[in-house]
Amino acid sequence: MKIDSIRSHVVRAPYRRPFAISSGASPELVSLVVEVRADDGTTGFGEASPMTAYTGETLDGLRAALTGHVAPALVGRDPRDLAGAHAAMDAAIRGQHLAKAALDLALHDLAGRSAGWPVHLLLGGRLRTEVPTTWVVGLGTPEEMTKEAAEYAARGFTHIKVKGGEEPDRDVELVRALRAALPDDVELSLDANEGYDPSTAARTVGRLGDAGLDLVEQPLPHWDLAGMTALRGRGGPRVMADESMQSLHDAMEIVRRGAADVLNIKILKVGGLHRARQIAALAEAAGLAVKIGSMPELGIATLAAAHLAAALPHATVPADLVGPLLVTAEPLAPRAFAGTADTGRVTLPTASGLGHEVSAAADRP
């Protein structure tokens, strides 16, 4: 079996309300869907969502990297040779993790379809038939955020993540209000998206813990691992690394420095499922928990995250599988997430491949 062709197209889905984090807001979720076709007619689909305020990558840059460098490196190769595919892509261009991730997901999808296996069996097995997901509350007024968090906790979400990082005192008051509004058994995390400086974080994170926060995500700039280590040493909420962890080498440095309790593994951010599994293995060896995160994405990439979360024993922080729930209509895998908003769980697909509903290039919008 050889890769015969690679094609891509853009899919757009408006957010129900603009998705806002400390570095910017997006009115719609934009994804590049990639189709890899083998010479025997088997196809696989991948996806990458360039959230520019977070990754610094644009849609035009993603398409240029994919069509000009990464895709040509794979044509003619065996699509089941995932390690070889990554070696070829890395030799073709440095970085460009989103483009590599889109193709990595398509190759996993194709390999699963070819074998008749769901992707989680390619990743090591299925420890969970249902994957719990965090509900993510974007920036808004404290009243809006508290109301939304309480609503989704009542639906069955056992972990609520809220965005913060703009105003530390407001973050503390928000956490206090949320803790009062949420059941005691619902975990609460705050994602600062690099919004605090070291002195602010030193003053704020302990107060957040006193207010009832369980987990603080990326409170400091991505480059400040020394600050993350010092902050973790103060005690209080567990510290999770996200923007600081863009690669396997970043993960190794975080482990070496003791800079986090939890690693947020976003499949697109690190270059796909193959690289994500390597990072997860490092975290497991170091005794760290992992969370399978999202930037967010639509159905193809979100399903890939669900398969990975189901296969990892130490994926003990509920995953972020909410991208398809944040848009007005999920165009790629609507049935896979039909019940998630009412249960807080994603039922793992058992169909071959990733389990989405895209079947041919004719499905292009």
Coordinates of C-alpha atoms in Angstrom, one line a residue:
M1 CA 0.0 0.0 0.0
K2 CA 1.3 3.4 -1.0
I3 CA 0.0 7.0 -0.5
D4 CA -1.3 8.1 -3.8
S5 CA -2.7 11.6 -3.2
I6 CA -3.2 14.2 -0.5
R7 CA -5.9 16.9 -0.7
S8 CA -7.3 19.5 1.7
H9 CA -10.2 21.8 2.2
V10 CA -11.3 24.4 4.7
V11 CA -14.3 24.0 7.0
R12 CA -15.8 26.8 9.1
A13 CA -18.3 26.6 11.9
P14 CA -19.4 29.7 13.9
Y15 CA -19.1 29.6 17.6
R16 CA -22.3 29.8 19.7
R17 CA -20.6 32.8 21.2
P18 CA -17.1 34.1 20.5
F19 CA -14.5 31.9 22.2
A20 CA -12.3 34.2 24.2
I21 CA -9.0 33.6 26.0
S22 CA -6.6 36.1 27.5
S23 CA -4.7 36.4 24.2
G24 CA -7.7 37.0 21.9
A25 CA -11.1 36.0 20.8
S26 CA -12.4 34.0 17.8
P27 CA -15.9 34.3 16.2
E28 CA -15.6 31.0 14.3
L29 CA -13.8 27.7 14.5
V30 CA -11.8 27.2 11.3
S31 CA -10.2 23.9 10.4
L32 CA -8.2 22.5 7.5
V33 CA -9.5 19.0 6.7
V34 CA -6.9 16.7 5.0
E35 CA -7.7 13.6 3.0
V36 CA -5.0 11.0 2.4
R37 CA -5.8 8.4 -0.3
A38 CA -3.8 5.2 -0.8
D39 CA -3.3 3.4 -4.1
D40 CA -5.9 0.7 -3.2
G41 CA -8.6 3.4 -2.7
T42 CA -8.5 3.4 1.2
T43 CA -8.8 6.9 2.6
G44 CA -8.1 8.6 5.9
F45 CA -9.0 12.1 7.1
G46 CA -7.2 14.5 9.5
E47 CA -7.8 18.0 10.8
A48 CA -5.9 21.0 12.1
S49 CA -7.3 24.2 13.5
P50 CA -5.0 27.2 13.5
M51 CA -6.0 29.2 16.5
T52 CA -3.7 32.1 15.7
A53 CA -3.9 33.9 19.0
Y54 CA -2.7 30.7 20.7
T55 CA -0.3 29.0 18.2
G56 CA 0.8 31.9 16.1
E57 CA 0.0 29.9 13.0
T58 CA -2.3 31.1 10.3
L59 CA -4.6 29.2 8.0
D60 CA -2.6 30.4 4.9
G61 CA 0.7 29.3 6.6
L62 CA -0.7 26.0 7.5
R63 CA -1.9 25.3 3.9
A64 CA 1.5 26.4 2.5
A65 CA 3.4 24.2 4.9
L66 CA 1.2 21.2 4.1
T67 CA 1.0 21.5 0.3
G68 CA 4.5 22.8 -0.3
H69 CA 6.5 20.7 2.1
V70 CA 4.9 18.1 4.3
A71 CA 2.5 16.4 2.0
P72 CA 5.0 15.9 -0.9
A73 CA 7.3 14.1 1.6
L74 CA 4.7 11.4 2.2
V75 CA 3.4 10.6 -1.3
G76 CA 4.6 7.1 -2.3
R77 CA 5.2 6.0 1.3
D78 CA 3.4 3.2 3.1
P79 CA 0.7 5.1 5.1
R80 CA 0.9 2.6 7.9
D81 CA 4.6 3.5 8.6
L82 CA 3.8 6.2 11.2
A83 CA 7.3 6.6 12.6
G84 CA 8.8 6.8 9.1
A85 CA 6.2 9.4 8.1
H86 CA 7.2 11.6 11.0
A87 CA 10.9 11.2 10.1
A88 CA 10.1 12.2 6.5
M89 CA 8.0 15.2 7.6
D90 CA 10.6 16.4 10.0
A91 CA 13.3 16.2 7.3
A92 CA 11.1 18.2 4.9
I93 CA 10.5 21.1 7.3
R94 CA 11.2 22.1 10.9
G95 CA 8.3 22.8 13.2
Q96 CA 4.9 23.2 11.5
H97 CA 3.3 20.9 14.1
L98 CA -0.3 21.6 12.9
A99 CA 0.4 20.5 9.3
K100 CA 2.2 17.4 10.6
A101 CA -0.7 16.7 13.0
A102 CA -3.3 16.9 10.3
L103 CA -1.5 14.3 8.3
D104 CA -0.7 12.1 11.3
L105 CA -4.4 11.9 12.1
A106 CA -5.3 11.1 8.5
L107 CA -2.6 8.3 8.6
H108 CA -4.0 6.8 11.8
D109 CA -7.5 7.0 10.4
L110 CA -6.4 5.3 7.2
A111 CA -4.4 2.6 9.0
G112 CA -7.4 1.9 11.2
R113 CA -9.8 1.6 8.3
S114 CA -7.4 -0.6 6.4
A115 CA -7.0 -3.0 9.4
G116 CA -10.7 -2.8 10.4
W117 CA -9.7 -1.5 13.8
P118 CA -10.8 1.6 15.7
V119 CA -7.8 4.0 16.3
H120 CA -7.7 3.3 20.1
L121 CA -6.5 -0.2 19.3
L122 CA -3.6 1.3 17.3
L123 CA -2.8 3.4 20.4
G124 CA -2.6 0.5 22.8
G125 CA -6.2 -0.5 23.8
R126 CA -9.3 0.8 25.4
L127 CA -9.3 1.4 29.2
R128 CA -12.5 3.5 29.0
T129 CA -15.5 3.0 26.8
E130 CA -16.7 6.5 27.8
V131 CA -14.3 9.4 28.0
P132 CA -15.2 12.2 30.5
T133 CA -14.8 15.7 29.3
T134 CA -14.2 19.0 30.9
W135 CA -16.6 21.8 30.2
V136 CA -14.6 24.9 29.1
V137 CA -16.1 28.4 29.9
G138 CA -14.6 31.2 27.9
L139 CA -14.1 34.7 29.2
G140 CA -17.2 36.7 30.0
T141 CA -18.7 38.5 33.0
P142 CA -18.4 36.6 36.3
E143 CA -22.2 36.2 36.4
E144 CA -22.3 34.7 32.9
M145 CA -19.4 32.4 33.6
T146 CA -20.8 31.2 36.9
K147 CA -24.2 30.5 35.4
E148 CA -22.7 28.5 32.5
A149 CA -20.5 26.5 34.8
A150 CA -23.4 25.6 37.1
E151 CA -25.6 24.6 34.2
Y152 CA -23.0 22.2 32.8
A153 CA -22.1 20.7 36.1
A154 CA -25.8 20.0 36.6
R155 CA -25.8 18.1 33.3
G156 CA -23.1 15.8 34.4
F157 CA -19.7 17.4 33.8
T158 CA -17.4 16.6 36.7
H159 CA -14.7 19.1 35.8
I160 CA -15.2 22.7 34.9
K161 CA -12.4 24.8 33.4
V162 CA -12.7 28.6 33.2
K163 CA -10.6 31.0 31.4
G164 CA -8.8 33.8 33.3
G165 CA -5.4 35.5 33.4
E166 CA -6.6 39.1 32.7
E167 CA -7.4 40.4 36.2
P168 CA -6.0 38.3 39.1
D169 CA -8.3 39.8 41.7
R170 CA -11.3 39.1 39.5
D171 CA -10.0 35.5 39.0
V172 CA -10.0 34.9 42.7
E173 CA -13.6 36.3 43.1
L174 CA -14.7 34.2 40.1
V175 CA -13.3 31.0 41.6
R176 CA -14.9 31.8 45.0
A177 CA -18.3 32.3 43.3
L178 CA -17.9 29.2 41.2
R179 CA -16.9 27.0 44.2
A180 CA -20.1 28.2 46.0
A181 CA -22.2 27.4 42.9
L182 CA -20.8 24.0 42.1
P183 CA -21.2 20.7 43.8
D184 CA -18.3 19.7 46.0
D185 CA -17.4 16.7 43.8
V186 CA -16.9 18.9 40.7
E187 CA -13.3 19.7 40.1
L188 CA -12.5 23.3 39.1
S189 CA -9.5 24.6 37.1
L190 CA -8.5 28.0 35.8
D191 CA -6.5 28.5 32.6
A192 CA -4.6 31.7 32.7
N193 CA -3.1 31.3 29.2
E194 CA 0.2 32.8 30.3
G195 CA -1.6 35.8 31.7
Y196 CA 0.3 36.3 35.0
D197 CA 3.8 37.6 35.6
P198 CA 5.9 35.9 38.3
S199 CA 5.1 38.4 41.1
T200 CA 1.4 38.3 40.3
A201 CA 1.3 34.5 40.1
A202 CA 3.2 34.3 43.5
R203 CA 0.5 36.5 45.1
T204 CA -2.5 35.0 43.3
V205 CA -2.2 31.2 43.0
G206 CA -2.3 30.6 46.7
R207 CA -5.4 32.8 47.0
L208 CA -7.0 30.8 44.1
G209 CA -6.4 27.6 46.1
D210 CA -7.9 29.1 49.2
A211 CA -10.9 30.1 47.1
G212 CA -11.4 26.5 46.0
L213 CA -9.4 26.0 42.9
D214 CA -8.1 22.5 42.2
L215 CA -5.8 23.1 39.2
V216 CA -4.2 26.2 37.6
E217 CA -3.2 25.9 34.0
Q218 CA -0.2 27.8 32.5
P219 CA -0.2 30.8 34.9
L220 CA 3.2 32.0 33.6
P221 CA 4.7 32.7 30.1
H222 CA 5.6 29.6 28.3
W223 CA 9.4 30.3 28.6
D224 CA 9.4 30.7 32.4
L225 CA 9.9 27.2 33.5
A226 CA 11.9 28.4 36.5
G227 CA 8.9 30.4 37.6
M228 CA 6.6 27.4 37.1
T229 CA 8.9 25.3 39.3
A230 CA 9.0 27.9 42.0
L231 CA 5.2 28.3 41.9
R232 CA 4.7 24.6 42.1
G233 CA 7.0 24.5 45.2
R234 CA 4.8 26.9 47.1
G235 CA 2.0 24.3 47.3
G236 CA -1.7 25.0 46.6
P237 CA -3.5 24.0 43.4
R238 CA -1.8 21.5 41.1
V239 CA 0.1 23.2 38.2
M240 CA -0.5 22.2 34.6
A241 CA 1.7 23.0 31.7
D242 CA 0.2 23.8 28.3
E243 CA 1.9 26.5 26.3
S244 CA 5.2 25.5 27.9
M245 CA 4.8 22.0 26.4
Q246 CA 5.0 22.1 22.6
S247 CA 7.1 19.1 22.0
L248 CA 8.7 15.9 23.4
H249 CA 11.8 17.9 24.3
D250 CA 9.7 20.5 26.1
A251 CA 8.0 17.8 28.1
M252 CA 11.4 16.3 29.0
E253 CA 12.6 19.7 30.3
I254 CA 9.4 20.2 32.3
V255 CA 9.9 16.8 33.9
R256 CA 13.6 17.5 34.6
R257 CA 12.8 20.8 36.3
G258 CA 9.7 19.6 38.2
A259 CA 7.8 22.5 36.6
A260 CA 4.3 20.8 36.5
D261 CA 2.1 18.3 38.1
V262 CA 0.1 17.7 34.9
L263 CA 0.9 17.9 31.2
N264 CA -1.8 19.1 28.9
I265 CA -1.2 17.2 25.7
K266 CA -2.9 18.8 22.7
I267 CA -2.6 16.5 19.7
L268 CA -2.4 19.3 17.2
K269 CA 0.1 21.3 19.2
V270 CA 2.6 18.5 19.5
G271 CA 2.4 17.2 15.9
G272 CA -0.2 14.4 16.1
L273 CA -1.0 11.1 17.9
H274 CA 2.4 9.6 17.3
R275 CA 4.2 12.4 19.1
A276 CA 1.5 12.7 21.8
R277 CA 2.0 9.0 22.7
Q278 CA 5.7 9.6 23.1
I279 CA 5.0 12.6 25.5
A280 CA 2.4 10.5 27.4
A281 CA 4.9 7.7 27.9
L282 CA 7.5 10.2 29.3
A283 CA 4.8 11.6 31.7
E284 CA 3.8 8.2 32.9
A285 CA 7.5 7.3 33.6
A286 CA 7.8 10.5 35.6
G287 CA 4.6 9.9 37.6
L288 CA 2.8 12.9 36.1
A289 CA -0.9 12.9 35.2
V290 CA -1.9 14.0 31.7
K291 CA -4.9 15.8 30.3
I292 CA -5.7 15.4 26.6
G293 CA -6.5 19.0 25.6
S294 CA -8.0 20.9 22.7
M295 CA -7.4 24.3 21.0
P296 CA -10.4 23.6 20.3
E297 CA -11.1 21.6 17.1
L298 CA -14.0 20.1 15.2
G299 CA -15.0 16.4 15.1
I300 CA -12.1 14.6 13.4
A301 CA -9.4 15.9 15.8
T302 CA -11.7 15.8 18.8
L303 CA -12.4 12.1 18.1
A304 CA -8.6 11.5 17.9
A305 CA -8.2 13.1 21.3
A306 CA -11.0 10.8 22.7
H307 CA -9.3 7.7 21.3
L308 CA -6.0 8.7 23.0
A309 CA -7.6 9.6 26.3
A310 CA -9.3 6.2 26.3
A311 CA -6.0 4.4 25.9
L312 CA -3.9 6.1 28.6
P313 CA -4.1 4.9 32.2
H314 CA -2.7 8.3 33.5
A315 CA -5.1 10.5 31.6
T316 CA -6.8 11.2 34.9
V317 CA -7.8 14.8 34.3
P318 CA -10.9 14.9 32.1
A319 CA -10.1 15.7 28.5
D320 CA -11.2 18.9 26.6
L321 CA -13.5 17.3 24.0
V322 CA -15.8 20.3 23.7
G323 CA -15.0 21.9 20.3
P324 CA -17.9 20.2 18.6
L325 CA -20.2 21.5 21.4
L326 CA -19.1 25.1 21.1
V327 CA -20.2 25.6 17.5
T328 CA -23.6 26.1 16.1
A329 CA -23.5 22.9 14.0
E330 CA -20.7 20.2 14.0
P331 CA -20.1 19.4 10.4
L332 CA -17.7 16.4 10.6
A333 CA -18.9 14.0 13.3
P334 CA -22.3 15.3 14.6
R335 CA -23.6 11.9 15.8
A336 CA -20.4 11.2 17.8
F337 CA -21.1 14.2 20.1
A338 CA -24.9 14.2 20.0
G339 CA -25.3 13.3 23.7
T340 CA -22.1 14.8 25.2
A341 CA -23.6 18.2 26.2
D342 CA -26.1 16.3 28.4
T343 CA -23.8 13.8 30.0
G344 CA -20.3 15.2 30.1
R345 CA -19.0 12.1 28.3
V346 CA -18.0 11.0 24.8
T347 CA -18.8 7.4 23.9
L348 CA -15.8 5.9 22.2
P349 CA -16.5 4.9 18.6
T350 CA -16.0 1.3 17.7
A351 CA -16.1 1.7 13.9
S352 CA -12.8 1.4 12.1
G353 CA -10.5 4.4 12.0
L354 CA -11.4 7.6 14.0
G355 CA -15.2 7.1 13.7
H356 CA -16.1 10.4 12.0
E357 CA -18.7 10.8 9.3
V358 CA -16.5 12.1 6.5
S359 CA -16.3 9.5 3.8
A360 CA -15.1 11.1 0.5
A361 CA -14.0 14.3 -1.2
A362 CA -17.6 14.7 -2.2
D363 CA -18.3 15.6 1.4
R364 CA -16.6 18.9 0.9
P365 CA -18.8 21.9 1.7

